[in-house]
Amino acid sequence: MVKINDNYQKLQGSYLFSTIAKKVNAFSSAHPEKKIIRLGIGDVTRPLTPTIIKTLHASVDEMADEKTFRGYAPDLGYDFLRKAICDNDYRSRGCRIEEDEIFVSDGAKPDSGNIQEIFDADCKIAVCDPVYPVYVDSNVMAGRAGDYDEKTGRYTNVVYMECTAQNGFAPELPKEACDLIYLCFPNNPTGATLKKSELQQWVDYANKNGSVIIFDAAYEAYISDDCPHSIYECEGATQCAIELHSFSKNAGFTGLRLGYAVVPKELKRGGVSLNSLWARRHATKYNGAPYIVQRAGEAVYSEEGKKEIRGLIDYYMENAKYIVSGLEKAGYNVFGGTNSPYIWLATPDKMTSWEFFDHLLEKANVVGTPGVGFGACGEGYFRLTSFGSHENTREAVDRICNL
Ligand code: MLT
């Protein structure tokens, strides 16, 4: 009889956001009269901007004409998009990244889950705690994380780098050597950022130890100060870092699906170029993001597109401001929300994260994300997103403050 991949048995329950969705659906079926406001999963609510819509329409029309019809997309992405990414996200920032180091994909979530495939099964991984669950779960599936310890709420073979209010939610360099280090800044879920000098220490650590950093830059568009947008702003990062990007959070593509990974050619381990491994993996398992979506991605970098995208980010950051100031006035201890669309708050009255989740759902009919769902250090914390509409965000904050 065929055997299943037993590592899946080591995963904890269901995926965090599926668990939340189930709980919320049960509550809403029992109380159909209640208006639930969802500030849980980081899903955008503003429609795509006019330039994106115009480009989508035009490229759909191209598909209707045999002279301009496109079949399979090039597996690593269309040149027009790879060039736009390179020029705007890297060359303009002085980073030495070339088009053939960009791998267009259907988003940062799949890339962050899949990238571990090109590394050895015995690699030691290090993650922040709290952490976006995909980094850990994908390594559990690959058999790299060890066993789940109920007592600690952690996997035995993972190095957890604690991010707490005491260290400003910035992880300290691991004492033991780690092979694969996942970093996400601006951080999901805490909203913390790293200064360039802090990020440089990680790059130096990785180069010294032969580690590889997987740098998730999904939220870089929300940076409003001089924090680095890309790890390649640091000296030596092209020799130790892979960077992941998303069009979801800046341009509202959560439903369209588009992202990219950067794997520099000079990033080598054991004399082998990781760029060529990822290219091989991409070509074998992926048929490319749809043409119309890649054209829409290119339009994000047009002058009009950039202006519109700035408008979207400003819209969400106005929500973030409202959440932070409202909750602070009501006496909450609040973090994030300045360089990030996430607000991370300490639960009141020593409530656990899930107790506070239930409390908010039942009493305010507001959905957030329990901090402990992101790891043991998230216990006693709670995450709200600023991706709602102004109206819903204000109503949610007012309801929470009136509890
Ligand atoms: C989140 O809420 O943490 C993210 O939206 C999930 C995701 O991007 O996959």
Tab-separated table of N, CA and C and ligand atoms in Angstrom, residues 15 17 40-43 109 132 188 219 249 342 374 383, ligand 1:
chain	number	residue	atom	x	y	z
A	15	TYR	N	-4.350	25.244	8.700
A	15	TYR	CA	-3.608	26.482	8.472
A	15	TYR	C	-4.307	27.607	9.236
A	17	PHE	N	-5.180	30.704	8.971
A	17	PHE	CA	-6.282	31.515	8.454
A	17	PHE	C	-7.502	30.670	8.071
A	40	GLY	N	-8.807	40.383	9.937
A	40	GLY	CA	-7.958	39.232	10.266
A	40	GLY	C	-6.897	39.023	9.207
A	41	ILE	N	-7.213	38.211	8.207
A	41	ILE	CA	-6.221	37.939	7.157
A	41	ILE	C	-5.870	39.245	6.427
A	42	GLY	N	-4.619	39.343	6.006
A	42	GLY	CA	-4.176	40.562	5.331
A	42	GLY	C	-4.604	40.598	3.883
A	43	ASP	N	-5.914	40.588	3.664
A	43	ASP	CA	-6.417	40.632	2.292
A	43	ASP	C	-6.937	42.032	1.988
A	109	LYS	N	3.602	33.975	-1.307
A	109	LYS	CA	3.261	32.830	-0.446
A	109	LYS	C	3.755	31.526	-1.065
A	132	TYR	N	5.304	34.316	10.115
A	132	TYR	CA	4.310	33.929	9.100
A	132	TYR	C	4.347	32.389	8.995
A	188	ASN	N	5.658	40.760	9.177
A	188	ASN	CA	4.350	40.160	9.401
A	188	ASN	C	4.584	39.115	10.474
A	219	TYR	N	6.096	43.503	2.168
A	219	TYR	CA	5.473	44.731	2.693
A	219	TYR	C	6.354	45.961	2.508
A	249	LYS	N	0.114	43.170	-1.770
A	249	LYS	CA	-0.116	44.144	-0.707
A	249	LYS	C	0.087	45.580	-1.187
A	342	TYR	N	0.182	46.206	9.328
A	342	TYR	CA	-0.256	45.402	10.482
A	342	TYR	C	-0.059	46.145	11.792
A	374	PHE	N	0.919	32.760	15.319
A	374	PHE	CA	2.188	33.007	14.615
A	374	PHE	C	3.377	32.456	15.405
A	383	ARG	N	-3.245	40.558	16.207
A	383	ARG	CA	-2.922	41.356	15.027
A	383	ARG	C	-4.190	41.875	14.338
B	1	MLT	C1	-1.530	37.373	6.374
B	1	MLT	O1	-2.649	37.743	6.736
B	1	MLT	O2	-0.626	37.106	7.156
B	1	MLT	C2	-1.300	37.270	4.935
B	1	MLT	O3	-2.254	37.949	4.232
B	1	MLT	C3	-1.382	35.919	4.481
B	1	MLT	C4	-0.785	35.808	3.133
B	1	MLT	O4	-0.334	36.785	2.541
B	1	MLT	O5	-0.719	34.684	2.682
